[in-house]
Amino acid sequence: MTEGSLASARLLVFRVGTLACAADVDQVREILPRLPTTRIPGAPPVVAGLVNVRGTLVTVVEGWRALGLPPLSPPPSPEAGATGSTIILELGKGEEPGNGGQAGHGGHGVGRKLIGFTVDEVMDMLAGGETTLEDRKGLPGVDPTLVRAVGRRNGELFIVLDVAALLGPILTS
């Protein structure tokens, strides 16, 4: 992500556990209430399962597991229903062609790949110029390879996730 693209980025800001994160709006296909998933036998623990989104099977990833965060405590009870949201992201869309060939790793060269990402709360959408973003990689507790930038919203720091780096390896496992 270059300084110019940082300034013009439109971002969806959300919370996973206590961590405020953001993704480029161009990669967000839709935001749905937390959906019940069907477990995939043999899938890694980071994969919550599959959901059917209007006839398309979408793999859903637990956001807190993908980011290496501790689970929420106490976890919501099954009777209370699922809390949070599932963000449907498109891998291979909005990635820059010059990022070392990493764009579309999860798509195996077949265009765009949909993947669900669970979050605890969708907080805001920021248009370019509404926030200051900086290229910063050294944040405690966050893998620097997953961070494209750091921003500030209402005095609170958030990280702009590299969605392809975060979810691409999960899709290929």
Coordinates of N, CA and C in Angstrom, one line a residue:
M1 N 0.9 -1.2 0.0 CA 0.0 0.0 0.0 C 0.9 1.2 0.0
T2 N 0.7 2.1 -1.0 CA 1.6 3.3 -1.1 C 0.9 4.4 -0.3
E3 N 1.7 5.4 0.0 CA 1.2 6.6 0.7 C 0.0 7.2 0.0
G4 N 0.0 7.2 -1.3 CA -1.1 7.8 -2.1 C -2.4 7.0 -1.9
S5 N -2.2 5.6 -1.9 CA -3.4 4.8 -1.8 C -3.9 4.8 -0.4
L6 N -3.0 5.0 0.6 CA -3.4 5.2 2.0 C -4.4 6.4 2.2
A7 N -4.0 7.5 1.5 CA -4.8 8.7 1.7 C -6.2 8.6 1.1
S8 N -6.3 7.8 0.0 CA -7.6 7.7 -0.6 C -8.4 6.5 -0.3
A9 N -7.9 5.7 0.6 CA -8.6 4.4 1.0 C -9.9 4.7 1.7
R10 N -10.9 3.9 1.3 CA -12.2 3.8 2.1 C -12.1 2.6 2.9
L11 N -12.4 2.7 4.2 CA -12.2 1.6 5.1 C -13.4 1.3 5.9
L12 N -13.6 0.0 6.1 CA -14.6 -0.5 7.1 C -13.9 -0.8 8.3
V13 N -14.3 -0.2 9.4 CA -13.7 -0.4 10.7 C -14.5 -1.3 11.6
F14 N -13.9 -2.3 12.2 CA -14.6 -3.3 13.0 C -13.7 -3.7 14.2
R15 N -14.4 -4.4 15.1 CA -13.7 -4.8 16.3 C -13.7 -6.4 16.4
V16 N -12.5 -6.9 16.6 CA -12.3 -8.4 16.8 C -11.7 -8.5 18.3
G17 N -12.5 -9.0 19.2 CA -12.1 -8.9 20.6 C -12.0 -7.5 21.0
T18 N -10.8 -7.1 21.5 CA -10.5 -5.8 21.9 C -9.7 -5.0 20.8
L19 N -9.4 -5.6 19.7 CA -8.6 -5.0 18.7 C -9.5 -4.4 17.6
A20 N -9.2 -3.1 17.4 CA -9.9 -2.4 16.3 C -9.1 -2.6 15.0
C21 N -9.8 -3.0 14.0 CA -9.2 -3.4 12.7 C -10.0 -2.7 11.6
A22 N -9.4 -2.7 10.4 CA -10.1 -2.2 9.2 C -9.7 -3.0 8.0
A23 N -10.6 -3.0 7.0 CA -10.4 -3.6 5.7 C -10.8 -2.6 4.6
D24 N -10.2 -2.7 3.5 CA -10.5 -1.8 2.4 C -11.9 -2.1 2.0
V25 N -12.8 -1.1 1.8 CA -14.2 -1.3 1.5 C -14.3 -2.0 0.1
D26 N -13.4 -1.8 -0.8 CA -13.4 -2.5 -2.1 C -13.3 -4.0 -1.9
Q27 N -12.8 -4.5 -0.8 CA -12.7 -6.0 -0.6 C -14.0 -6.5 0.1
V28 N -14.8 -5.6 0.6 CA -16.0 -6.1 1.4 C -17.2 -6.2 0.4
R29 N -17.7 -7.5 0.4 CA -18.8 -7.7 -0.5 C -20.1 -7.4 0.2
E30 N -20.2 -7.9 1.5 CA -21.4 -7.5 2.3 C -21.1 -7.9 3.8
I31 N -22.0 -7.3 4.6 CA -21.9 -7.6 6.1 C -23.2 -8.2 6.5
L32 N -23.1 -9.4 7.1 CA -24.3 -10.1 7.5 C -24.3 -10.3 9.0
P33 N -25.5 -10.6 9.6 CA -25.5 -11.0 11.0 C -24.6 -12.3 11.2
R34 N -24.1 -12.5 12.3 CA -23.3 -13.8 12.5 C -24.1 -15.0 12.1
L35 N -23.6 -15.7 11.2 CA -24.3 -16.9 10.6 C -23.9 -18.2 11.3
P36 N -24.9 -19.1 11.5 CA -24.5 -20.4 12.0 C -23.7 -21.1 10.9
T37 N -22.6 -21.8 11.2 CA -21.8 -22.5 10.2 C -22.0 -24.0 10.3
T38 N -21.6 -24.7 9.2 CA -21.6 -26.1 9.2 C -20.1 -26.5 9.3
R39 N -19.7 -27.2 10.3 CA -18.3 -27.6 10.5 C -17.8 -28.4 9.3
I40 N -16.5 -28.2 9.0 CA -15.9 -28.9 7.9 C -14.9 -29.9 8.6
P41 N -15.2 -31.3 8.4 CA -14.3 -32.2 9.1 C -12.9 -32.1 8.6
G42 N -11.9 -32.1 9.5 CA -10.5 -32.0 9.2 C -10.0 -30.6 8.9
A43 N -10.9 -29.6 9.0 CA -10.5 -28.2 8.7 C -9.7 -27.7 10.0
P44 N -8.8 -26.8 9.7 CA -8.0 -26.2 10.9 C -9.0 -25.5 11.8
P45 N -8.6 -25.3 13.1 CA -9.5 -24.7 14.1 C -9.9 -23.2 13.7
V46 N -9.1 -22.5 12.9 CA -9.4 -21.2 12.5 C -10.6 -21.1 11.6
V47 N -10.9 -22.2 11.0 CA -12.1 -22.2 10.1 C -13.3 -22.6 10.9
A48 N -14.3 -21.7 11.0 CA -15.5 -22.0 11.7 C -16.4 -23.0 11.0
G49 N -16.4 -22.9 9.6 CA -17.2 -23.8 8.8 C -17.6 -23.2 7.6
L50 N -18.7 -23.7 7.0 CA -19.3 -23.2 5.8 C -20.7 -22.6 6.0
V51 N -21.0 -21.5 5.2 CA -22.3 -21.0 5.2 C -22.8 -20.9 3.8
N52 N -24.1 -20.9 3.6 CA -24.7 -20.7 2.3 C -25.2 -19.3 2.2
V53 N -24.6 -18.5 1.3 CA -25.0 -17.1 1.1 C -25.6 -17.1 -0.3
R54 N -26.9 -17.1 -0.3 CA -27.7 -17.0 -1.5 C -27.2 -18.0 -2.6
G55 N -27.0 -19.3 -2.2 CA -26.6 -20.3 -3.1 C -25.1 -20.5 -3.3
T56 N -24.3 -19.7 -2.7 CA -22.8 -19.8 -2.8 C -22.3 -20.3 -1.4
L57 N -21.5 -21.4 -1.4 CA -20.9 -21.8 -0.2 C -19.7 -21.0 0.1
V58 N -19.6 -20.4 1.3 CA -18.6 -19.5 1.7 C -17.9 -20.1 2.9
T59 N -16.6 -20.2 2.9 CA -15.8 -20.6 4.1 C -15.8 -19.4 5.1
V60 N -16.0 -19.7 6.3 CA -16.0 -18.7 7.3 C -14.9 -18.9 8.3
V61 N -14.1 -17.8 8.5 CA -12.9 -17.9 9.4 C -13.3 -17.1 10.7
E62 N -12.9 -17.7 11.8 CA -13.0 -17.0 13.1 C -12.0 -15.9 13.2
G63 N -12.5 -14.7 13.3 CA -11.6 -13.5 13.3 C -10.5 -13.6 14.4
W64 N -11.0 -13.9 15.6 CA -10.1 -13.9 16.7 C -9.0 -14.9 16.6
R65 N -9.3 -16.1 16.0 CA -8.3 -17.1 15.8 C -7.3 -16.7 14.7
A66 N -7.8 -16.2 13.6 CA -7.0 -15.8 12.5 C -5.9 -14.7 12.9
L67 N -6.3 -13.8 13.9 CA -5.5 -12.8 14.3 C -4.6 -13.2 15.5
G68 N -4.8 -14.4 16.0 CA -4.0 -14.9 17.2 C -4.4 -14.3 18.5
L69 N -5.7 -13.9 18.6 CA -6.2 -13.2 19.8 C -6.8 -14.2 20.8
P70 N -6.9 -13.9 22.0 CA -7.6 -14.8 23.0 C -9.1 -14.7 22.7
P71 N -9.9 -15.8 23.0 CA -11.3 -15.8 22.8 C -12.0 -14.8 23.8
L72 N -13.1 -14.3 23.4 CA -13.9 -13.5 24.3 C -14.2 -14.2 25.6
S73 N -14.2 -13.6 26.7 CA -14.6 -14.3 27.9 C -15.6 -13.4 28.6
P74 N -16.7 -13.9 29.1 CA -17.1 -15.3 28.8 C -17.7 -15.4 27.4
P75 N -17.5 -16.6 26.8 CA -18.1 -16.7 25.5 C -19.6 -16.6 25.5
P76 N -20.2 -16.1 24.4 CA -21.7 -16.0 24.4 C -22.3 -17.4 24.5
S77 N -23.4 -17.5 25.3 CA -24.1 -18.8 25.4 C -24.8 -19.1 24.1
P78 N -24.9 -20.4 23.8 CA -25.6 -20.9 22.6 C -27.1 -20.4 22.6
E79 N -27.7 -20.3 23.8 CA -29.1 -19.9 23.9 C -29.3 -18.4 23.5
A80 N -28.3 -17.6 23.7 CA -28.3 -16.2 23.4 C -28.2 -16.0 21.9
G81 N -27.8 -17.0 21.2 CA -27.6 -16.8 19.7 C -26.3 -16.2 19.4
A82 N -25.9 -16.3 18.2 CA -24.6 -15.8 17.8 C -24.6 -14.2 17.9
T83 N -23.5 -13.7 18.4 CA -23.4 -12.2 18.4 C -22.3 -11.8 17.4
G84 N -22.3 -10.6 17.0 CA -21.4 -10.1 16.1 C -21.9 -10.2 14.6
S85 N -20.9 -10.1 13.7 CA -21.3 -10.1 12.3 C -20.3 -11.0 11.5
T86 N -20.7 -11.3 10.3 CA -19.8 -12.0 9.4 C -19.6 -11.1 8.2
I87 N -18.4 -10.7 8.0 CA -18.1 -9.8 6.8 C -17.7 -10.8 5.7
I88 N -18.4 -10.6 4.6 CA -18.0 -11.4 3.4 C -17.0 -10.6 2.6
L89 N -15.8 -11.2 2.5 CA -14.7 -10.5 1.8 C -14.4 -11.2 0.5
E90 N -13.9 -10.4 -0.5 CA -13.5 -10.9 -1.8 C -12.0 -10.8 -1.8
L91 N -11.3 -12.0 -1.9 CA -9.9 -12.0 -2.1 C -9.6 -11.9 -3.6
G92 N -8.6 -11.2 -3.9 CA -8.3 -11.0 -5.3 C -8.9 -9.7 -5.9
K93 N -9.7 -9.0 -5.0 CA -10.3 -7.7 -5.4 C -9.7 -6.6 -4.6
G94 N -9.2 -5.6 -5.2 CA -8.7 -4.4 -4.4 C -7.2 -4.6 -4.1
E95 N -6.6 -5.8 -4.3 CA -5.2 -6.0 -4.1 C -4.4 -5.3 -5.2
E96 N -3.3 -4.8 -4.8 CA -2.4 -4.1 -5.8 C -1.6 -5.1 -6.6
P97 N -1.5 -4.9 -7.9 CA -0.8 -5.9 -8.7 C 0.7 -6.0 -8.4
G98 N 1.3 -4.9 -7.8 CA 2.7 -4.9 -7.6 C 3.1 -5.4 -6.2
N99 N 2.4 -6.2 -5.5 CA 2.7 -6.6 -4.2 C 3.4 -8.0 -4.1
G100 N 4.3 -8.2 -5.1 CA 5.1 -9.5 -5.0 C 4.3 -10.7 -5.5
G101 N 3.3 -10.5 -6.2 CA 2.5 -11.7 -6.7 C 1.6 -12.3 -5.6
Q102 N 1.4 -11.6 -4.5 CA 0.6 -12.2 -3.5 C -0.9 -12.1 -3.7
A103 N -1.3 -11.2 -4.5 CA -2.7 -11.0 -4.8 C -3.3 -12.3 -5.3
G104 N -4.4 -12.6 -4.7 CA -5.1 -13.8 -5.3 C -4.5 -15.1 -4.9
H105 N -3.6 -15.2 -3.9 CA -3.0 -16.5 -3.5 C -4.1 -17.5 -3.2
G106 N -5.2 -17.0 -2.5 CA -6.3 -17.9 -2.1 C -7.1 -18.3 -3.3
G107 N -7.1 -17.6 -4.4 CA -7.9 -17.8 -5.5 C -7.3 -18.8 -6.5
H108 N -6.1 -19.2 -6.3 CA -5.4 -20.2 -7.2 C -5.5 -19.7 -8.7
G109 N -5.4 -18.4 -8.9 CA -5.4 -17.8 -10.2 C -6.8 -17.9 -10.9
V110 N -7.8 -18.1 -10.2 CA -9.2 -18.3 -10.8 C -10.0 -17.1 -10.4
G111 N -9.5 -15.9 -10.4 CA -10.3 -14.7 -10.1 C -10.5 -14.5 -8.6
R112 N -11.7 -14.1 -8.3 CA -12.0 -13.7 -6.9 C -12.6 -14.9 -6.1
K113 N -12.2 -14.9 -4.8 CA -12.6 -15.9 -3.9 C -13.3 -15.3 -2.7
L114 N -14.5 -15.7 -2.4 CA -15.3 -15.2 -1.2 C -14.9 -16.0 0.1
I115 N -14.8 -15.2 1.1 CA -14.5 -15.8 2.4 C -15.2 -15.0 3.5
G116 N -15.8 -15.6 4.5 CA -16.4 -15.0 5.6 C -15.4 -14.7 6.7
F117 N -15.5 -13.6 7.4 CA -14.6 -13.3 8.5 C -15.5 -12.8 9.7
T118 N -15.4 -13.5 10.8 CA -16.3 -13.1 11.9 C -15.7 -12.0 12.7
V119 N -16.5 -11.0 13.1 CA -16.1 -9.9 13.9 C -17.1 -9.7 15.0
D120 N -16.7 -9.0 16.1 CA -17.6 -8.8 17.2 C -18.5 -7.6 17.0
E121 N -18.0 -6.6 16.3 CA -18.8 -5.4 16.0 C -18.3 -4.7 14.8
V122 N -19.2 -4.2 13.9 CA -18.8 -3.3 12.8 C -19.0 -1.9 13.4
M123 N -18.0 -1.1 13.3 CA -18.0 0.2 14.0 C -18.3 1.4 13.1
D124 N -17.7 1.4 11.9 CA -17.8 2.6 11.1 C -17.2 2.4 9.7
M125 N -17.5 3.3 8.8 CA -16.9 3.3 7.5 C -16.3 4.7 7.3
L126 N -15.0 4.7 7.0 CA -14.2 5.9 6.8 C -13.9 6.1 5.4
A127 N -14.1 7.3 4.9 CA -13.7 7.7 3.5 C -12.3 8.3 3.6
G128 N -11.6 8.3 2.4 CA -10.3 8.8 2.4 C -10.3 10.3 2.9
G129 N -9.3 10.6 3.6 CA -9.1 11.9 4.2 C -9.8 12.1 5.5
E130 N -10.6 11.2 6.0 CA -11.3 11.3 7.3 C -10.4 10.8 8.4
T131 N -9.3 10.2 8.1 CA -8.4 9.6 9.1 C -7.0 9.7 8.6
T132 N -6.0 9.7 9.6 CA -4.6 9.7 9.2 C -4.1 8.3 9.3
L133 N -3.6 7.8 8.2 CA -3.0 6.5 8.1 C -1.5 6.6 8.0
E134 N -0.8 5.7 8.6 CA 0.7 5.6 8.5 C 1.1 4.2 8.2
D135 N 2.1 4.1 7.4 CA 2.8 2.8 7.3 C 3.5 2.5 8.6
R136 N 3.0 1.5 9.3 CA 3.6 1.1 10.5 C 3.5 -0.4 10.7
K137 N 4.5 -1.1 10.9 CA 4.5 -2.5 11.0 C 4.7 -3.0 12.5
G138 N 5.3 -2.3 13.4 CA 5.7 -2.8 14.7 C 4.7 -2.5 15.8
L139 N 3.6 -3.3 15.8 CA 2.6 -3.1 16.8 C 2.7 -4.3 17.7
P140 N 2.7 -4.1 19.0 CA 2.8 -5.3 19.9 C 1.5 -6.2 19.8
G141 N 1.8 -7.5 19.8 CA 0.7 -8.4 19.8 C 0.0 -8.7 18.4
V142 N 0.5 -8.0 17.4 CA -0.1 -8.2 16.0 C 1.1 -8.5 15.1
D143 N 0.9 -9.6 14.3 CA 1.9 -10.0 13.3 C 2.1 -8.9 12.3
P144 N 3.3 -8.4 12.2 CA 3.5 -7.3 11.3 C 3.2 -7.6 9.8
T145 N 3.3 -8.9 9.4 CA 3.0 -9.2 8.0 C 1.5 -9.1 7.7
L146 N 0.6 -8.9 8.7 CA -0.8 -8.8 8.4 C -1.3 -7.4 8.4
V147 N -0.4 -6.4 8.7 CA -0.7 -5.0 8.9 C -0.3 -4.2 7.6
R148 N -1.2 -3.5 7.0 CA -0.9 -2.6 5.9 C -0.6 -1.2 6.4
A149 N -1.3 -0.8 7.4 CA -1.1 0.5 7.9 C -1.8 0.6 9.3
V150 N -1.6 1.7 10.0 CA -2.2 2.0 11.3 C -2.9 3.3 11.1
G151 N -4.2 3.4 11.6 CA -4.9 4.6 11.6 C -5.5 5.0 12.9
R152 N -6.1 6.2 13.0 CA -6.7 6.7 14.2 C -8.1 7.1 13.9
R153 N -9.0 6.7 14.7 CA -10.5 7.0 14.6 C -10.9 7.4 16.0
N154 N -11.4 8.6 16.2 CA -11.9 9.1 17.4 C -10.9 8.9 18.6
G155 N -9.6 9.1 18.3 CA -8.6 8.9 19.3 C -8.1 7.5 19.5
E156 N -8.8 6.5 18.8 CA -8.5 5.1 19.0 C -7.7 4.6 17.8
L157 N -6.6 3.9 18.1 CA -5.8 3.3 17.0 C -6.5 2.1 16.4
F158 N -6.4 1.9 15.1 CA -6.9 0.7 14.5 C -5.8 0.3 13.5
I159 N -5.8 -1.0 13.1 CA -4.9 -1.5 12.1 C -5.7 -1.8 10.8
V160 N -5.1 -1.5 9.7 CA -5.6 -1.8 8.4 C -5.0 -3.2 8.0
L161 N -5.9 -4.2 8.0 CA -5.4 -5.5 7.7 C -5.0 -5.7 6.2
D162 N -4.0 -6.6 6.0 CA -3.7 -7.1 4.7 C -4.5 -8.3 4.6
V163 N -5.7 -8.2 4.0 CA -6.7 -9.3 3.9 C -6.1 -10.5 3.2
A164 N -5.4 -10.3 2.1 CA -4.8 -11.4 1.4 C -3.8 -12.2 2.2
A165 N -2.9 -11.5 2.9 CA -1.9 -12.1 3.8 C -2.6 -12.8 4.9
L166 N -3.7 -12.3 5.5 CA -4.3 -12.9 6.6 C -5.1 -14.2 6.2
L167 N -5.9 -14.1 5.1 CA -6.8 -15.2 4.8 C -6.3 -16.1 3.7
G168 N -5.4 -15.6 2.8 CA -4.9 -16.4 1.7 C -4.3 -17.8 2.2
P169 N -3.4 -17.8 3.2 CA -2.9 -19.1 3.6 C -3.9 -20.0 4.2
I170 N -5.0 -19.5 4.8 CA -6.0 -20.3 5.4 C -6.8 -21.0 4.3
L171 N -7.0 -20.3 3.1 CA -7.7 -21.0 2.0 C -6.9 -22.1 1.3
T172 N -5.6 -22.0 1.4 CA -4.8 -23.0 0.7 C -4.5 -24.2 1.6
S173 N -4.9 -24.1 2.9 CA -4.6 -25.2 3.8 C -5.7 -26.2 3.8

